[in-house]
Short mmCIF file of C-alpha atoms in Angstrom, two decimals:
data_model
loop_
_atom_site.label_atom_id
_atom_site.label_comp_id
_atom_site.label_asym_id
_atom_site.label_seq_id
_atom_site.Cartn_x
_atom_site.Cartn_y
_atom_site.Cartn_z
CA UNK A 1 15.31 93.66 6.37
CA UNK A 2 11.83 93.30 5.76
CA UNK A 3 10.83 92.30 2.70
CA UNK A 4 13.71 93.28 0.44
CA UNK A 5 15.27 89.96 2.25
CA UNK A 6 17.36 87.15 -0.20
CA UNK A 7 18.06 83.94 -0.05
CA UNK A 8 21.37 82.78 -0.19
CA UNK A 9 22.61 79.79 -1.64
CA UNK A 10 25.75 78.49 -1.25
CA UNK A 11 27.35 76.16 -3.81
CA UNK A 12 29.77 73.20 -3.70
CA UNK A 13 31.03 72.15 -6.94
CA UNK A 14 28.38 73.19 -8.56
CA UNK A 15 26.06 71.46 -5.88
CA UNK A 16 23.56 73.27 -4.37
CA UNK A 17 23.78 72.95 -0.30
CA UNK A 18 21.80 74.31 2.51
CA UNK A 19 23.51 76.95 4.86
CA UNK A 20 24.14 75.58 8.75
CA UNK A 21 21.53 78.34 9.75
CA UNK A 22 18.86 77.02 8.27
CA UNK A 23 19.35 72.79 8.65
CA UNK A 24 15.88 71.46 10.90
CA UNK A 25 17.56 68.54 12.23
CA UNK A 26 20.51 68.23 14.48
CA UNK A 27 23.32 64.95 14.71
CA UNK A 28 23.72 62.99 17.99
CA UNK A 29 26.01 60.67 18.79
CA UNK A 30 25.01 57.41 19.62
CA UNK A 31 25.09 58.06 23.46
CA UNK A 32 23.64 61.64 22.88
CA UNK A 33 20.67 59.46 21.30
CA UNK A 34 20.81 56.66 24.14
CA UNK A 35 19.88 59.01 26.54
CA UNK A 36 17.15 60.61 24.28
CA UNK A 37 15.38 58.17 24.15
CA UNK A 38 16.42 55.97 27.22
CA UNK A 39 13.28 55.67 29.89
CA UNK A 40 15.96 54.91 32.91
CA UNK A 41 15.40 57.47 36.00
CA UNK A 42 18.60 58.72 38.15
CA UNK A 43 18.20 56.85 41.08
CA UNK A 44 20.71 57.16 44.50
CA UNK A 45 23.22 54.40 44.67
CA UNK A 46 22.71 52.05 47.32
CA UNK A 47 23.74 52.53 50.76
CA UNK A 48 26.62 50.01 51.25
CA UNK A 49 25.95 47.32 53.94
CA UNK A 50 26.82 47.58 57.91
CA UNK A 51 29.97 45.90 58.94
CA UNK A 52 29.34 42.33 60.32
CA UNK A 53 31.56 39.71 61.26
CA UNK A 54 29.21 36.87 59.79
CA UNK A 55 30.41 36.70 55.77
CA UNK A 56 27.46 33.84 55.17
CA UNK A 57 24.33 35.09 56.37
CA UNK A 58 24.57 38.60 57.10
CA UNK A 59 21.91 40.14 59.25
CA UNK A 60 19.76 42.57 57.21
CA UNK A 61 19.77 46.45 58.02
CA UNK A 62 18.28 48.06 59.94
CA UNK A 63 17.53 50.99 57.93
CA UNK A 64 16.04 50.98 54.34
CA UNK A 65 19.67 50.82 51.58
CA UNK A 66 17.64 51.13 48.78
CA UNK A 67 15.66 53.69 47.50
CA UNK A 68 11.86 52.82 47.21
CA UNK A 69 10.01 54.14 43.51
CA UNK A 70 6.22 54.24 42.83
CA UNK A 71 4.80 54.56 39.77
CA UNK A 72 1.25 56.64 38.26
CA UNK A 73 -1.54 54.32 38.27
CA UNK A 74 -1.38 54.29 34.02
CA UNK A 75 2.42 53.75 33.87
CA UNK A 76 1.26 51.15 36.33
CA UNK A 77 -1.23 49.58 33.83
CA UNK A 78 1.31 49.23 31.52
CA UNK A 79 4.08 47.82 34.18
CA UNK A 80 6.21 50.59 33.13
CA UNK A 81 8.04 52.16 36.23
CA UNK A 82 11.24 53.79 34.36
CA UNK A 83 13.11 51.15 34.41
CA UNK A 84 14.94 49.03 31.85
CA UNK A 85 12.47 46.09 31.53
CA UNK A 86 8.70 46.67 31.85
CA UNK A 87 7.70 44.96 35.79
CA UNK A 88 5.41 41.73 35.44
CA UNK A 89 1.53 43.24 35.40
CA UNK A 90 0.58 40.89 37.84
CA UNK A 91 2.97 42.33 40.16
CA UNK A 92 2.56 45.90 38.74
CA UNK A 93 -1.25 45.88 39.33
CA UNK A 94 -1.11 44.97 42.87
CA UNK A 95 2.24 46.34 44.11
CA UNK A 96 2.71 50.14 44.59
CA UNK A 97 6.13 50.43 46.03
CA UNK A 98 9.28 48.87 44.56
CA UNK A 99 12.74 48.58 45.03
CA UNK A 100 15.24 46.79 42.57
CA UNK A 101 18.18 45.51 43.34
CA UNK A 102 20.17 45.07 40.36
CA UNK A 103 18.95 46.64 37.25
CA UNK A 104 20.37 43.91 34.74
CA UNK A 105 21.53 40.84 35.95
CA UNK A 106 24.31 38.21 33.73
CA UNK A 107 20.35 36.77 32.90
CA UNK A 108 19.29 40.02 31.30
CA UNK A 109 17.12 40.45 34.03
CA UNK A 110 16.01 43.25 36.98
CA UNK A 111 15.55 41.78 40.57
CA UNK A 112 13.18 43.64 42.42
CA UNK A 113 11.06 43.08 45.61
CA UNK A 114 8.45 45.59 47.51
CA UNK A 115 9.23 48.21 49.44
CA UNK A 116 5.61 48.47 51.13
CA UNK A 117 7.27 47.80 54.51
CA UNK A 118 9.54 50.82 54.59
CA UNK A 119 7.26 53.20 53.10
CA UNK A 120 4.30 52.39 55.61
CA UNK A 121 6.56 52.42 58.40
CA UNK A 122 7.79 55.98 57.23
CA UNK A 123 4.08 57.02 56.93
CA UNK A 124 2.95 55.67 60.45
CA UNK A 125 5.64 57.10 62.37
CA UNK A 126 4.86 60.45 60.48
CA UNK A 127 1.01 59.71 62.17
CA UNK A 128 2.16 59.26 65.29
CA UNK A 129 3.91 62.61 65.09
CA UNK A 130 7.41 61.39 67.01
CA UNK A 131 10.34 64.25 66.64
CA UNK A 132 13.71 63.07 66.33
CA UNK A 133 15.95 63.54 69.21
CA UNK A 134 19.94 64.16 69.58
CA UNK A 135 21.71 60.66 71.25
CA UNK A 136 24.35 61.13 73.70
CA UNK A 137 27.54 61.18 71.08
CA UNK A 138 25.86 64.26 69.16
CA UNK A 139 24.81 66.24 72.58
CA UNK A 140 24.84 66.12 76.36
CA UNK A 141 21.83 66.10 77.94
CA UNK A 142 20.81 64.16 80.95
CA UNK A 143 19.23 60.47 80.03
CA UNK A 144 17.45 61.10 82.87
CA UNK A 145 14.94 63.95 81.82
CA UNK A 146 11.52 63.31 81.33
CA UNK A 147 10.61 66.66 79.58
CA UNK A 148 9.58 65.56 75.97
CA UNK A 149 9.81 69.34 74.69
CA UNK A 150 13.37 69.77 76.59
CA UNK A 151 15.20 67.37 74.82
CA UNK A 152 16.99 69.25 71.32
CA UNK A 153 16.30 68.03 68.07
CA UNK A 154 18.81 66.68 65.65
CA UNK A 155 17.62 70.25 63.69
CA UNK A 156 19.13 72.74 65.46
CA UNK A 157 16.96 75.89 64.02
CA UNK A 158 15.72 76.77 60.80
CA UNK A 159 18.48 79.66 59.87
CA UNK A 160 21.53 77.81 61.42
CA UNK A 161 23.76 74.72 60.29
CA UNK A 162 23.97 71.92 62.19
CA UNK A 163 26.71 72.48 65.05
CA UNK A 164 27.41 68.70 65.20
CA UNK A 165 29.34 66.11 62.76
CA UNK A 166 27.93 63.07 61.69
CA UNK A 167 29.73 62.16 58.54
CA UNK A 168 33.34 61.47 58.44
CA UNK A 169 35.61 61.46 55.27
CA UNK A 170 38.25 59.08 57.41
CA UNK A 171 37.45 55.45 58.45
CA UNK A 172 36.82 54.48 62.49
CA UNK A 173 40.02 53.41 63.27
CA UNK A 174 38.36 50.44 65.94
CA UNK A 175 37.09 48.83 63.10
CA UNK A 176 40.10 48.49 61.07
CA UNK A 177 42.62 45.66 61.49
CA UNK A 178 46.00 46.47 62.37
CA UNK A 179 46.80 45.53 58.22
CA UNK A 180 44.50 48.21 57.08
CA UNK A 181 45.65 49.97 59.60
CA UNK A 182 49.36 50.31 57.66
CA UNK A 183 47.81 50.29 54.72
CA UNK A 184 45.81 53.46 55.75
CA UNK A 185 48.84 55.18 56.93
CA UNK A 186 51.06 54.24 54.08
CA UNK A 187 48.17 54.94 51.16
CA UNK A 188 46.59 58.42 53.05
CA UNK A 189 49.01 59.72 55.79
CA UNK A 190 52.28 59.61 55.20
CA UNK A 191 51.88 61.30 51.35
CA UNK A 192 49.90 64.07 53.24
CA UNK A 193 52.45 65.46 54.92
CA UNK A 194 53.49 68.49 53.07
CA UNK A 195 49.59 69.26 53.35
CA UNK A 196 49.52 68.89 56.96
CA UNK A 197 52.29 71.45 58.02
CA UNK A 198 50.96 73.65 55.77
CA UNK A 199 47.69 72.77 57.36
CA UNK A 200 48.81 73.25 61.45
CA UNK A 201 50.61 76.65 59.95
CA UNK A 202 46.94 77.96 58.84
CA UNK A 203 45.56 76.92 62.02
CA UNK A 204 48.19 78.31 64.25
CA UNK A 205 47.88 81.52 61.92
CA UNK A 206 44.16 81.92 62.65
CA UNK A 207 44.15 81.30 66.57
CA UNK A 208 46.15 83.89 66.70
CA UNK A 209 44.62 85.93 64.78
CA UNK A 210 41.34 85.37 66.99
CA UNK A 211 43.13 86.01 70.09
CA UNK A 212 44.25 89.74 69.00
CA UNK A 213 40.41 90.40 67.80
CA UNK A 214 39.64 89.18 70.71
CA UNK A 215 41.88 91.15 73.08
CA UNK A 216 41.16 94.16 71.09
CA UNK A 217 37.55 93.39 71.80
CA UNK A 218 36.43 92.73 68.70
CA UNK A 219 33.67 89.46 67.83
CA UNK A 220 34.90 88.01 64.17
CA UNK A 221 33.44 85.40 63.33
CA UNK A 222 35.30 81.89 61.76
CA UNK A 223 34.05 82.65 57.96
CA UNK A 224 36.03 86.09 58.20
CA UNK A 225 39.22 84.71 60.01
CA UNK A 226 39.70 81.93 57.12
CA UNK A 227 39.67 85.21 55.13
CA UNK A 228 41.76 87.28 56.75
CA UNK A 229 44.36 84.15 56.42
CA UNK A 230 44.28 83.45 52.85
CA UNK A 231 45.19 87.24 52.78
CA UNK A 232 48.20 86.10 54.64
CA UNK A 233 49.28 82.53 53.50
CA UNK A 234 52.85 83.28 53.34
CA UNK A 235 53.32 84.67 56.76
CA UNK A 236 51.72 81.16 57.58
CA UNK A 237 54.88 79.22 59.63
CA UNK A 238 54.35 76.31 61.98
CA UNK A 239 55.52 77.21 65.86
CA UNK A 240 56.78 73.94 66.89
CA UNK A 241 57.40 74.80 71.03
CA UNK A 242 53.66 75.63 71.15
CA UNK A 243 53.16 72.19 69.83
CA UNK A 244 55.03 70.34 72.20
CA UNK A 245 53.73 72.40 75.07
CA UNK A 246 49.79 70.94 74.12
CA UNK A 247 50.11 67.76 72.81
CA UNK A 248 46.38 68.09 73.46
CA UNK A 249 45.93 70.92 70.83
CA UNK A 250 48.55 69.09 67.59
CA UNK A 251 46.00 65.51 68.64
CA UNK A 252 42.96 67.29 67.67
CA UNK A 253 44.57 69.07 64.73
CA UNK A 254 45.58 65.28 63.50
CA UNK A 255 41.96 64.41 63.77
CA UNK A 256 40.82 67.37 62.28
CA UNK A 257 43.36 67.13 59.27
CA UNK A 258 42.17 63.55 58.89
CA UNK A 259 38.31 63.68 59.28
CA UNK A 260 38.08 60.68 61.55
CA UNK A 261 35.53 60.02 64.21
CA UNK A 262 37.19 60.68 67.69
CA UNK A 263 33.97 60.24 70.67
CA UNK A 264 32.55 57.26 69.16
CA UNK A 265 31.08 55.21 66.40
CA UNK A 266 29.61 57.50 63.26
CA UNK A 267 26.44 57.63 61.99
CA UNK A 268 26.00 55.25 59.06
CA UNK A 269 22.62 57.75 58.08
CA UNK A 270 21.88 61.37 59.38
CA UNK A 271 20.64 61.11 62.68
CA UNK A 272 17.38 61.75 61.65
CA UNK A 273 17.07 58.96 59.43
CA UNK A 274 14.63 60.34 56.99
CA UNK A 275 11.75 59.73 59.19
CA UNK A 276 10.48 63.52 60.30
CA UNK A 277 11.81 66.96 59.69
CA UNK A 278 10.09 68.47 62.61
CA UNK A 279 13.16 71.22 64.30
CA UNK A 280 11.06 71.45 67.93
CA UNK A 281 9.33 69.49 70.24
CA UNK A 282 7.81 72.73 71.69
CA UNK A 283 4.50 72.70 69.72
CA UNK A 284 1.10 72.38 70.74
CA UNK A 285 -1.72 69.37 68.92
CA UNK A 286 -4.31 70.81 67.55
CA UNK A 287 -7.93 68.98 67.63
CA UNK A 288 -10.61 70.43 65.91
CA UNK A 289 -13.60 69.77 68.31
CA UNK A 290 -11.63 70.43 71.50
CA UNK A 291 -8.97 73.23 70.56
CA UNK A 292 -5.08 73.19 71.32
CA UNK A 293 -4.48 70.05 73.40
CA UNK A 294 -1.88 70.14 76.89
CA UNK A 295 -0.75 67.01 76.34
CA UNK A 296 0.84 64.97 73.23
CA UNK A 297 -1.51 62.33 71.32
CA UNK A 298 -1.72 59.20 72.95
CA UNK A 299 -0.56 55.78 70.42
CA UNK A 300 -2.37 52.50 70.81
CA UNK A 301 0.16 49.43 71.77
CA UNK A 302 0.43 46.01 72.74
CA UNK A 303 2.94 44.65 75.34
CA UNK A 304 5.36 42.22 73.52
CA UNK A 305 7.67 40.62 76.45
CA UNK A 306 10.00 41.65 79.29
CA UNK A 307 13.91 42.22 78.08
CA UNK A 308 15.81 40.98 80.90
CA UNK A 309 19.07 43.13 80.07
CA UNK A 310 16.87 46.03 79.88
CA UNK A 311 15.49 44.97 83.19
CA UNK A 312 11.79 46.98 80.97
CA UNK A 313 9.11 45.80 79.16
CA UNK A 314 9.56 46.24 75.46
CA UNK A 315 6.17 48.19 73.59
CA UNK A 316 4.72 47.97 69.86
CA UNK A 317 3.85 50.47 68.70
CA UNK A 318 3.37 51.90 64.74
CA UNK A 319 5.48 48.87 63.74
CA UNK A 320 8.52 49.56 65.86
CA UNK A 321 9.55 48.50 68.96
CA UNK A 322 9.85 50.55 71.73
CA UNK A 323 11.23 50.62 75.67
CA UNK A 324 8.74 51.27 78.15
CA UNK A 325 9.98 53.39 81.24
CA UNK A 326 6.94 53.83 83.70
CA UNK A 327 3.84 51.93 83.72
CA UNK A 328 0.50 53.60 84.22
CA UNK A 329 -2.42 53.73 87.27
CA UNK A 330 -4.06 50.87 86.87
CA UNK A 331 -1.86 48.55 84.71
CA UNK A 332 -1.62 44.92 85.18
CA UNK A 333 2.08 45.08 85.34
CA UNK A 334 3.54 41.76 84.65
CA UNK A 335 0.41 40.21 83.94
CA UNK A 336 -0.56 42.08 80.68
CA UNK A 337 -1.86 40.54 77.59
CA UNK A 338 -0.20 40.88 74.87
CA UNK A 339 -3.76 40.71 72.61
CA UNK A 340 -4.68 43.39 75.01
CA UNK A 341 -4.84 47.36 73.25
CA UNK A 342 -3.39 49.74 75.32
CA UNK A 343 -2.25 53.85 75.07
CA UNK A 344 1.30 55.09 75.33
CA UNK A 345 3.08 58.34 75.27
CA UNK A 346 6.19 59.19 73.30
CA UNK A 347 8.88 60.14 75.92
CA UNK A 348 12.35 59.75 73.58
CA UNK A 349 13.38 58.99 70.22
CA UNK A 350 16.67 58.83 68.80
CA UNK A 351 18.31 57.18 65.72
CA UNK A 352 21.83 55.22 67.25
CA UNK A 353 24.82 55.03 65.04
CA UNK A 354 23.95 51.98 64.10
CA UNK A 355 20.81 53.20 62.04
CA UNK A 356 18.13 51.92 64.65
CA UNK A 357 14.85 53.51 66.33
CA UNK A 358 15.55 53.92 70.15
CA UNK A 359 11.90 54.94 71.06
CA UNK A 360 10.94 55.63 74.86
CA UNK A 361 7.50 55.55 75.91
CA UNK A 362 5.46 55.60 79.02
CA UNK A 363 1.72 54.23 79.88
CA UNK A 364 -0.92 56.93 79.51
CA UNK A 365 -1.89 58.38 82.65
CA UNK A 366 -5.61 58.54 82.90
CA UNK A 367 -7.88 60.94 84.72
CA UNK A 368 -9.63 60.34 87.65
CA UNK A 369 -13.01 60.20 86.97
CA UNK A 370 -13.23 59.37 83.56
CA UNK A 371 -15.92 57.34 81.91
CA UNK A 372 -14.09 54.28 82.11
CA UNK A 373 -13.58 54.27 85.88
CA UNK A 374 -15.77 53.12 88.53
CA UNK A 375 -15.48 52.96 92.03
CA UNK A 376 -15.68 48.93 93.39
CA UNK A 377 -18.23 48.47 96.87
CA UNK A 378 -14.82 49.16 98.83
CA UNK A 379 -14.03 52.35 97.69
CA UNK A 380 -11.14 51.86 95.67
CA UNK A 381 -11.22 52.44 91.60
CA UNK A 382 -11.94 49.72 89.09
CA UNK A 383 -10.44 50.38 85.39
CA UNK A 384 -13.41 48.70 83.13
CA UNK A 385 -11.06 49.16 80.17
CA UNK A 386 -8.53 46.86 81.86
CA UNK A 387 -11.37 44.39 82.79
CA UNK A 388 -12.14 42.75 86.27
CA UNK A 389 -8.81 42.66 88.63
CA UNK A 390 -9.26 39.55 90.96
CA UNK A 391 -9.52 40.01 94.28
CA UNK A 392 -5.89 40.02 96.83
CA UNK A 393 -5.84 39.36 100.46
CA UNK A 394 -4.68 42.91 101.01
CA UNK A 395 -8.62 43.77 99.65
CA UNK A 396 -9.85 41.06 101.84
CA UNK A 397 -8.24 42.66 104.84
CA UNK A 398 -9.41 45.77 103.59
CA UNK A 399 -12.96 44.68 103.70
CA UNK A 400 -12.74 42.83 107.00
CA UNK A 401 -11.20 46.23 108.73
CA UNK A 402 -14.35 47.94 106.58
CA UNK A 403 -16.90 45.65 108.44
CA UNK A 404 -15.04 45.70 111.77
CA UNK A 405 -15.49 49.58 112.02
CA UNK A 406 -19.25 49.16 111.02
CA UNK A 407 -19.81 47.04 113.74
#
């Protein structure tokens, strides 16, 4: 309009107002203004706690259940970390990972302890540059492999879903008691049924939908058959002699309908655990004096004992504890120290249902005729690393047989 605009004023008995258009301020509610001006963060809610049969002192996880927070170095100052209360400043200046507990307590207060220990181990098993592997209830490959860059990863490929399950809406039916157990049926089955016949008559549907594609020779994949039968849901109708002739077939559809775990135990976190997103163990280490590297870095260890149902020594390493499955050239065997700094490669890792690091490792290998090895007046090579090895009476027969042939 320009200039030839006007101003309109609108009166209420008598009472100038101002239009809705033109008010500068808006009304909240009191929530609305809560959240305004509330400096709470959304944080994850805790994972709840693994099953254990010992209600007084229960054994802690063995996975992080609580999600660690840091803070900016000035929030820091301040002790403010987005919580409800401000965090002590003695423990805010020298603490820079935190996980609370409870974020008001009946004492109006927020527990809190640091998370330092899950955070480092995180970043030191980054370091040492360990992929994730699939255990044996997520694939089938042979335990008895010793290809590192064989084994799949619990990432299948980067354009692809995962093709396994490792979350379950349904409960593991071992664990439950034989009250839950008629509690389960009586609160979740038995009110299902209506669902599940409607459910085996879409499946049925489908299958045989797949088997005239397929005899027609036609690929169609399982997106476009669940199609297809939504086209068709009232031609959906449940054969029940194809049922009774595989009971094999109507057992997995029960599982299926259900969403319980069937081969074993599930996953309490995503087999991965969080700890590295790598999707291959086929990749090269690059080192920038030397170039692409054959082999995988080597990580510095100590020997901690000998686990006697493992019949295996049992490795630290990067602050977890790992399985050792051959010993190197060299080694002291059962007579290692366990102040004494020695090299391991990765062989295995995988995350067990129970949310714990099964890492496999073997002694490093080292090359003949490397600066730390020296050959000893019979011949025979000395590791200097490893120190002096004391003489055996297989080396004093050795030497005698050595001085006998001289003569």
């Amino acid at each position: 309009m320009g200039d030839n605009s006007t101003k309109v004023e609108v009166r209420i008995a008598g009472v100038p107002t101002i239009p809705p258009n033109l008010m500068s301020s808006k009304k909240y509610s009191p929530a609305a203004n809560l959240l305004r001006h509330s400096r709470l963060m959304a944080m994850p809610a805790p994972l709840p706690p693994a099953p254990t049969h010992n209600i007084f002192s229960p054994p802690p996880a063995p996975h992080p259940t609580v999600q660690a927070i840091t803070t900016p170095p000035s929030s820091a100052f301040r002790g403010d970390w987005g919580l409800k209360r401000d965090i002590p400043l003695r423990v805010s200046h020298s603490t820079k990972y935190l996980r609370y507990n409870e974020l008001d307590t009946l004492e109006h207060m927020t527990t809190f302890e640091s998370a330092h220990d899950d955070v480092i181990t995180l970043k030191k098993w980054q370091e040492m540059d360990i992929t994730i592997s699939k255990d044996a209830i997520l694939d089938n490959y042979s335990s008895m492999s010793s290809s590192f860059a064989a084994r799949p990863t619990v990432f299948d490929s980067d354009t692809k879903a995962e093709s396994y399950k490792w979350r379950y809406n349904g409960p593991y039916l071992a664990d439950m008691t034989a009250g839950e157990m008629r509690d389960y049926i009586t609160k979740h089955v038995k009110p299902r049924q209506a669902e599940f016949y409607k459910f085996v008559a879409r499946k049925q549907f489908m299958e045989r939908l797949r088997e005239q594609h397929t005899g027609s020779g036609k690929d169609i994949s399982y997106a476009e058959l669940q199609i297809e039968a939504e086209k068709h849901s009232e031609e959906h109708e449940v054969d029940i002699l194809e049922l009774r002739a595989n009971s094999n077939s109507l057992e997995k559809l029960v599982y299926e309908f259900l969403d319980i775990p069937v081969q074993g135990r599930p996953h309490r976190t995503h087999p991965s655990a969080g700890l590295y997103y790598a999707r291959s163990h086929a990749r090269m280490q690059n080192n920038p004096e030397t170039g692409a590297q054959n082999q995988r870095k080597a990580i510095p260890g100590r020997e901690l004992n000998h686990n006697k149902e493992l019949n295996t020594k049992m490795i630290g390493l990067g602050g977890v504890v790992a399985r050792l499955s051959r010993t190197g050239f060299g080694s002291r065997g059962s007579q290692g120290s366990r102040f004494e700094v020695r090299k391991f490669m990765p062989m295995k890792a995988v995350v067990n249902p129970s949310g714990k690091i099964q890492l496999e490792v073997e002694e490093e290998m080292p090359a003949w005729g490397a600066s730390h090895y020296k050959l000893q007046p019979n011949g025979r090579p000395r590791n200097w690393a490893l120190g002096e090895r004391k003489s055996t009476n297989t080396d004093s027969i050795i030497d005698m047989l050595a001085n006998y042939k001289k003569k």
